[in-house]
Amino acid sequence: MSDSQPSTTPSSAPGADLRPRVERLLSDILGLMGFPARLDFKEASDGSLAVALHFQSGPPPGVEIGKRSQVMDSLQFLLNKMLHRPGTERRFVLLGAGVHPEPRGERAKREPAPAAAPAPAAAPAPRAPAPAPARPAKAAAPAQAKATPAQGKAAAPAQAKAAPARAVESDERSLEVAEEPALRAAARALAEKSSSLGRVYALVTMKQEDRARVLKAVSDVPGLKVACEGEGRNRRVVFTPDKAAPLPKRSILPADDDEDDLEG
């Protein structure tokens, strides 16, 4: 058996094929962004791969040459997520605009630590104020009792003025609107169906003018009562037949047992 160990070549080292992948991904991303750049690679001191992006037609908005930015940090985060899959050996890639970025450890060694703020000098203790003369309790009680009814009387008109008056829904039958043939035909078809089958129907999410057109179109359909009910966005046109027929059993929805299944 030979004692010689296989030599490690640069091509078999971890992350040797990282540069082509980084160049391909970055070129595609920058091309889609509309800011193509020339890529300059450099081995960082901590083993990571530093890449300087030299933009061909100027940097993107928010990016300054030689400075960190949210755009470059986001691009760096996205690139590393695309390069490394869970469970595989990782080699971090650093991106810089026009320069090779320094690893975080090197940057921390070069920058001086912030000086601790000096402790504030102790302020002298304030002198205790002289005690104020106590007022008699009997004199304060009547004054407070007299002020309470006056405040209640003054607050009542203010509350009454603050409450806004609710707008009253106008009657659609009193509106003068132009007739629309398509809406008239659809409304009459639904009214005749409601009268013949004995079913109650309702038209919702309609403008006031359209509700008035429906009432006008079905006013002469026999065996049917049509009226507007509700307020605001919930106002609707309701078709109520004179002889309502019950739904057949096959049309009745079964009981909903979803809550019982969730509790189990």
Tab-separated table of C-alpha atoms in Angstrom:
chain	number	residue	atom	x	y	z
A	1	MET	CA	0.000	0.000	0.000
A	2	SER	CA	1.381	3.418	-0.916
A	3	ASP	CA	1.688	6.101	1.773
A	4	SER	CA	1.448	8.958	-0.702
A	5	GLN	CA	-1.589	11.238	-0.293
A	6	PRO	CA	-3.415	12.765	-3.290
A	7	SER	CA	-2.417	16.343	-3.855
A	8	THR	CA	-5.083	19.025	-3.711
A	9	THR	CA	-5.208	21.059	-6.905
A	10	PRO	CA	-6.883	24.433	-7.277
A	11	SER	CA	-9.542	22.888	-9.497
A	12	SER	CA	-10.593	20.453	-6.742
A	13	ALA	CA	-10.618	23.047	-3.952
A	14	PRO	CA	-14.023	23.952	-2.502
A	15	GLY	CA	-15.612	26.770	-4.463
A	16	ALA	CA	-13.185	26.574	-7.393
A	17	ASP	CA	-16.080	26.768	-9.846
A	18	LEU	CA	-17.647	29.704	-8.004
A	19	ARG	CA	-16.341	32.444	-10.292
A	20	PRO	CA	-18.099	31.237	-13.478
A	21	ARG	CA	-21.389	30.840	-11.611
A	22	VAL	CA	-21.073	34.272	-10.005
A	23	GLU	CA	-20.203	35.869	-13.340
A	24	ARG	CA	-23.144	34.198	-15.096
A	25	LEU	CA	-25.707	35.046	-12.394
A	26	LEU	CA	-24.524	38.625	-11.886
A	27	SER	CA	-24.437	39.309	-15.623
A	28	ASP	CA	-28.008	38.040	-15.991
A	29	ILE	CA	-29.306	40.025	-12.992
A	30	LEU	CA	-27.564	43.266	-13.976
A	31	GLY	CA	-28.714	42.837	-17.566
A	32	LEU	CA	-32.330	42.506	-16.440
A	33	MET	CA	-31.886	45.581	-14.247
A	34	GLY	CA	-30.583	47.530	-17.251
A	35	PHE	CA	-27.171	48.290	-15.658
A	36	PRO	CA	-24.542	45.960	-17.178
A	37	ALA	CA	-21.141	45.982	-15.498
A	38	ARG	CA	-17.636	44.561	-15.840
A	39	LEU	CA	-16.803	42.182	-12.982
A	40	ASP	CA	-13.400	42.195	-11.266
A	41	PHE	CA	-12.748	39.250	-8.900
A	42	LYS	CA	-10.398	39.177	-5.911
A	43	GLU	CA	-9.723	36.676	-3.119
A	44	ALA	CA	-10.558	38.244	0.235
A	45	SER	CA	-8.444	37.728	3.342
A	46	ASP	CA	-11.139	35.692	5.118
A	47	GLY	CA	-11.563	33.232	2.218
A	48	SER	CA	-14.582	34.912	0.676
A	49	LEU	CA	-14.747	36.142	-2.916
A	50	ALA	CA	-14.820	39.917	-3.428
A	51	VAL	CA	-16.292	41.265	-6.658
A	52	ALA	CA	-15.973	44.863	-7.862
A	53	LEU	CA	-18.795	45.982	-10.188
A	54	HIS	CA	-17.676	48.571	-12.757
A	55	PHE	CA	-20.943	49.781	-14.280
A	56	GLN	CA	-20.681	50.549	-17.987
A	57	SER	CA	-23.328	53.297	-18.156
A	58	GLY	CA	-23.271	54.604	-14.597
A	59	PRO	CA	-24.450	53.025	-11.335
A	60	PRO	CA	-28.130	52.391	-10.557
A	61	PRO	CA	-30.092	54.959	-8.537
A	62	GLY	CA	-29.086	54.922	-4.883
A	63	VAL	CA	-25.605	53.476	-5.580
A	64	GLU	CA	-22.413	55.506	-5.130
A	65	ILE	CA	-18.970	54.334	-6.219
A	66	GLY	CA	-16.902	53.162	-3.256
A	67	LYS	CA	-19.759	53.291	-0.732
A	68	ARG	CA	-22.163	50.733	0.670
A	69	SER	CA	-25.844	51.027	-0.209
A	70	GLN	CA	-29.094	49.153	0.267
A	71	VAL	CA	-29.118	48.252	-3.437
A	72	MET	CA	-25.728	46.535	-3.265
A	73	ASP	CA	-26.564	44.809	0.028
A	74	SER	CA	-29.802	43.461	-1.446
A	75	LEU	CA	-28.010	42.285	-4.596
A	76	GLN	CA	-25.339	40.577	-2.480
A	77	PHE	CA	-27.974	38.843	-0.336
A	78	LEU	CA	-29.873	37.629	-3.409
A	79	LEU	CA	-26.713	36.348	-5.093
A	80	ASN	CA	-25.577	34.319	-2.078
A	81	LYS	CA	-29.048	32.822	-1.703
A	82	MET	CA	-28.954	31.695	-5.330
A	83	LEU	CA	-25.433	30.279	-5.081
A	84	HIS	CA	-25.703	28.223	-1.918
A	85	ARG	CA	-28.205	25.506	-1.256
A	86	PRO	CA	-28.988	24.126	2.212
A	87	GLY	CA	-26.545	21.423	3.291
A	88	THR	CA	-23.717	22.460	0.952
A	89	GLU	CA	-20.407	24.135	1.769
A	90	ARG	CA	-20.683	27.868	1.487
A	91	ARG	CA	-18.220	30.476	0.284
A	92	PHE	CA	-19.512	33.981	0.792
A	93	VAL	CA	-19.444	36.507	-2.065
A	94	LEU	CA	-18.947	40.221	-1.334
A	95	LEU	CA	-20.066	42.905	-3.792
A	96	GLY	CA	-18.810	46.455	-4.100
A	97	ALA	CA	-19.590	49.346	-6.440
A	98	GLY	CA	-16.350	50.111	-8.292
A	99	VAL	CA	-14.131	48.711	-5.492
A	100	HIS	CA	-13.441	45.383	-3.821
A	101	PRO	CA	-15.313	45.391	-0.491
A	102	GLU	CA	-13.456	44.521	2.704
A	103	PRO	CA	-14.606	41.609	4.878
A	104	ARG	CA	-16.560	42.613	7.940
A	105	GLY	CA	-13.765	41.463	10.293
A	106	GLU	CA	-11.112	43.527	8.536
A	107	ARG	CA	-13.356	46.569	8.504
A	108	ALA	CA	-14.026	46.209	12.232
A	109	LYS	CA	-10.262	46.051	12.985
A	110	ARG	CA	-9.530	49.147	10.905
A	111	GLU	CA	-12.309	51.309	12.320
A	112	PRO	CA	-11.696	52.594	15.871
A	113	ALA	CA	-14.122	51.573	18.559
A	114	PRO	CA	-16.550	54.346	19.530
A	115	ALA	CA	-15.581	56.136	22.726
A	116	ALA	CA	-17.853	55.617	25.689
A	117	ALA	CA	-19.975	58.616	26.543
A	118	PRO	CA	-18.919	60.304	29.806
A	119	ALA	CA	-21.235	59.749	32.713
A	120	PRO	CA	-23.324	62.830	33.490
A	121	ALA	CA	-22.398	64.704	36.629
A	122	ALA	CA	-24.705	64.142	39.535
A	123	ALA	CA	-27.111	67.042	39.841
A	124	PRO	CA	-27.556	68.541	43.277
A	125	ALA	CA	-30.621	67.337	45.094
A	126	PRO	CA	-33.426	69.908	44.838
A	127	ARG	CA	-34.571	71.552	47.998
A	128	ALA	CA	-37.938	70.464	49.272
A	129	PRO	CA	-40.548	73.194	48.726
A	130	ALA	CA	-42.270	74.662	51.699
A	131	PRO	CA	-45.591	72.953	52.448
A	132	ALA	CA	-48.616	74.907	51.226
A	133	PRO	CA	-51.287	75.745	53.731
A	134	ALA	CA	-54.058	73.144	53.693
A	135	ARG	CA	-57.474	74.337	52.580
A	136	PRO	CA	-60.513	73.393	54.571
A	137	ALA	CA	-62.259	70.353	53.074
A	138	LYS	CA	-65.744	71.699	53.765
A	139	ALA	CA	-65.202	74.745	51.533
A	140	ALA	CA	-63.961	72.707	48.541
A	141	ALA	CA	-66.785	70.178	48.551
A	142	PRO	CA	-69.659	72.612	47.801
A	143	ALA	CA	-67.672	74.300	45.027
A	144	GLN	CA	-67.067	70.963	43.347
A	145	ALA	CA	-70.684	69.923	43.789
A	146	LYS	CA	-71.856	73.153	42.159
A	147	ALA	CA	-69.513	72.792	39.201
A	148	THR	CA	-70.608	69.246	38.336
A	149	PRO	CA	-74.226	70.008	37.235
A	150	ALA	CA	-73.054	72.999	35.221
A	151	GLN	CA	-70.511	70.903	33.386
A	152	GLY	CA	-73.135	68.238	32.647
A	153	LYS	CA	-75.557	70.826	31.221
A	154	ALA	CA	-72.833	72.343	29.058
A	155	ALA	CA	-71.663	68.946	27.748
A	156	ALA	CA	-75.142	67.824	26.684
A	157	PRO	CA	-75.610	70.450	23.894
A	158	ALA	CA	-72.033	69.868	22.708
A	159	GLN	CA	-72.672	66.137	22.317
A	160	ALA	CA	-75.940	66.812	20.539
A	161	LYS	CA	-74.168	69.099	18.054
A	162	ALA	CA	-71.343	66.607	17.466
A	163	ALA	CA	-73.679	63.767	16.407
A	164	PRO	CA	-74.045	64.072	12.582
A	165	ALA	CA	-77.452	63.625	11.062
A	166	ARG	CA	-77.790	60.454	8.957
A	167	ALA	CA	-78.645	61.034	5.331
A	168	VAL	CA	-82.134	59.840	4.428
A	169	GLU	CA	-82.351	57.497	1.442
A	170	SER	CA	-84.501	59.044	-1.277
A	171	ASP	CA	-87.239	57.013	-2.935
A	172	GLU	CA	-86.097	55.594	-6.259
A	173	ARG	CA	-89.661	55.731	-7.618
A	174	SER	CA	-89.585	59.523	-7.526
A	175	LEU	CA	-86.492	59.796	-9.747
A	176	GLU	CA	-86.798	60.666	-13.418
A	177	VAL	CA	-84.334	58.492	-15.340
A	178	ALA	CA	-83.837	57.587	-18.988
A	179	GLU	CA	-84.729	54.054	-19.997
A	180	GLU	CA	-82.031	51.516	-20.914
A	181	PRO	CA	-83.389	48.705	-23.127
A	182	ALA	CA	-80.849	46.065	-22.031
A	183	LEU	CA	-81.420	46.690	-18.315
A	184	ARG	CA	-85.210	46.782	-18.837
A	185	ALA	CA	-85.201	43.396	-20.616
A	186	ALA	CA	-83.021	41.753	-17.936
A	187	ALA	CA	-85.110	43.164	-15.076
A	188	ARG	CA	-88.409	42.012	-16.618
A	189	ALA	CA	-86.997	38.507	-17.264
A	190	LEU	CA	-85.954	38.202	-13.612
A	191	ALA	CA	-89.300	39.559	-12.400
A	192	GLU	CA	-91.285	37.087	-14.512
A	193	LYS	CA	-89.095	34.240	-13.274
A	194	SER	CA	-89.639	35.282	-9.653
A	195	SER	CA	-93.418	35.445	-10.175
A	196	SER	CA	-93.723	32.108	-11.998
A	197	LEU	CA	-91.395	30.080	-9.730
A	198	GLY	CA	-92.314	31.740	-6.456
A	199	ARG	CA	-88.707	32.635	-5.676
A	200	VAL	CA	-87.377	35.728	-3.901
A	201	TYR	CA	-84.538	37.479	-5.732
A	202	ALA	CA	-82.473	40.586	-4.977
A	203	LEU	CA	-80.241	42.858	-7.071
A	204	VAL	CA	-77.281	44.354	-5.187
A	205	THR	CA	-74.380	46.772	-5.874
A	206	MET	CA	-76.472	48.965	-8.171
A	207	LYS	CA	-76.488	52.723	-8.497
A	208	GLN	CA	-79.557	54.648	-7.422
A	209	GLU	CA	-80.404	55.504	-11.035
A	210	ASP	CA	-80.235	51.823	-12.040
A	211	ARG	CA	-82.466	50.820	-9.141
A	212	ALA	CA	-84.972	53.415	-10.329
A	213	ARG	CA	-84.834	51.981	-13.872
A	214	VAL	CA	-85.501	48.446	-12.547
A	215	LEU	CA	-88.509	49.600	-10.514
A	216	LYS	CA	-89.905	51.402	-13.533
A	217	ALA	CA	-89.354	48.408	-15.842
A	218	VAL	CA	-91.157	45.810	-13.662
A	219	SER	CA	-93.947	47.951	-12.280
A	220	ASP	CA	-96.603	46.176	-14.419
A	221	VAL	CA	-95.458	42.541	-13.892
A	222	PRO	CA	-98.388	40.695	-12.220
A	223	GLY	CA	-98.077	38.546	-9.076
A	224	LEU	CA	-95.021	40.358	-7.791
A	225	LYS	CA	-93.983	43.071	-5.350
A	226	VAL	CA	-90.755	44.968	-6.004
A	227	ALA	CA	-89.190	47.376	-3.504
A	228	CYS	CA	-85.835	48.809	-2.428
A	229	GLU	CA	-84.501	47.830	0.989
A	230	GLY	CA	-81.395	48.638	3.041
A	231	GLU	CA	-79.172	51.689	3.283
A	232	GLY	CA	-75.962	52.862	1.651
A	233	ARG	CA	-73.947	50.180	-0.115
A	234	ASN	CA	-76.291	47.481	1.216
A	235	ARG	CA	-79.346	48.950	-0.514
A	236	ARG	CA	-80.860	46.447	-2.975
A	237	VAL	CA	-83.895	45.769	-5.168
A	238	VAL	CA	-85.960	42.847	-3.816
A	239	PHE	CA	-88.406	40.787	-5.924
A	240	THR	CA	-91.052	39.170	-3.686
A	241	PRO	CA	-93.695	36.952	-5.356
A	242	ASP	CA	-97.262	36.978	-4.061
A	243	LYS	CA	-97.211	33.169	-3.785
A	244	ALA	CA	-93.805	32.082	-2.513
A	245	ALA	CA	-92.987	28.397	-3.099
A	246	PRO	CA	-90.734	26.436	-0.720
A	247	LEU	CA	-87.412	25.146	-2.010
A	248	PRO	CA	-87.271	21.416	-2.862
A	249	LYS	CA	-85.273	19.291	-0.431
A	250	ARG	CA	-82.545	18.580	-2.952
A	251	SER	CA	-81.830	22.314	-3.188
A	252	ILE	CA	-81.332	22.770	0.570
A	253	LEU	CA	-77.667	22.916	1.519
A	254	PRO	CA	-76.462	20.302	4.034
A	255	ALA	CA	-75.377	21.260	7.528
A	256	ASP	CA	-71.807	22.544	7.771
A	257	ASP	CA	-69.704	20.238	9.973
A	258	ASP	CA	-66.344	21.932	9.375
A	259	GLU	CA	-66.191	23.268	12.937
A	260	ASP	CA	-66.629	19.784	14.392
A	261	ASP	CA	-63.814	18.452	12.192
A	262	LEU	CA	-61.507	21.253	13.328
A	263	GLU	CA	-62.213	20.599	16.985
A	264	GLY	CA	-61.348	16.870	16.582
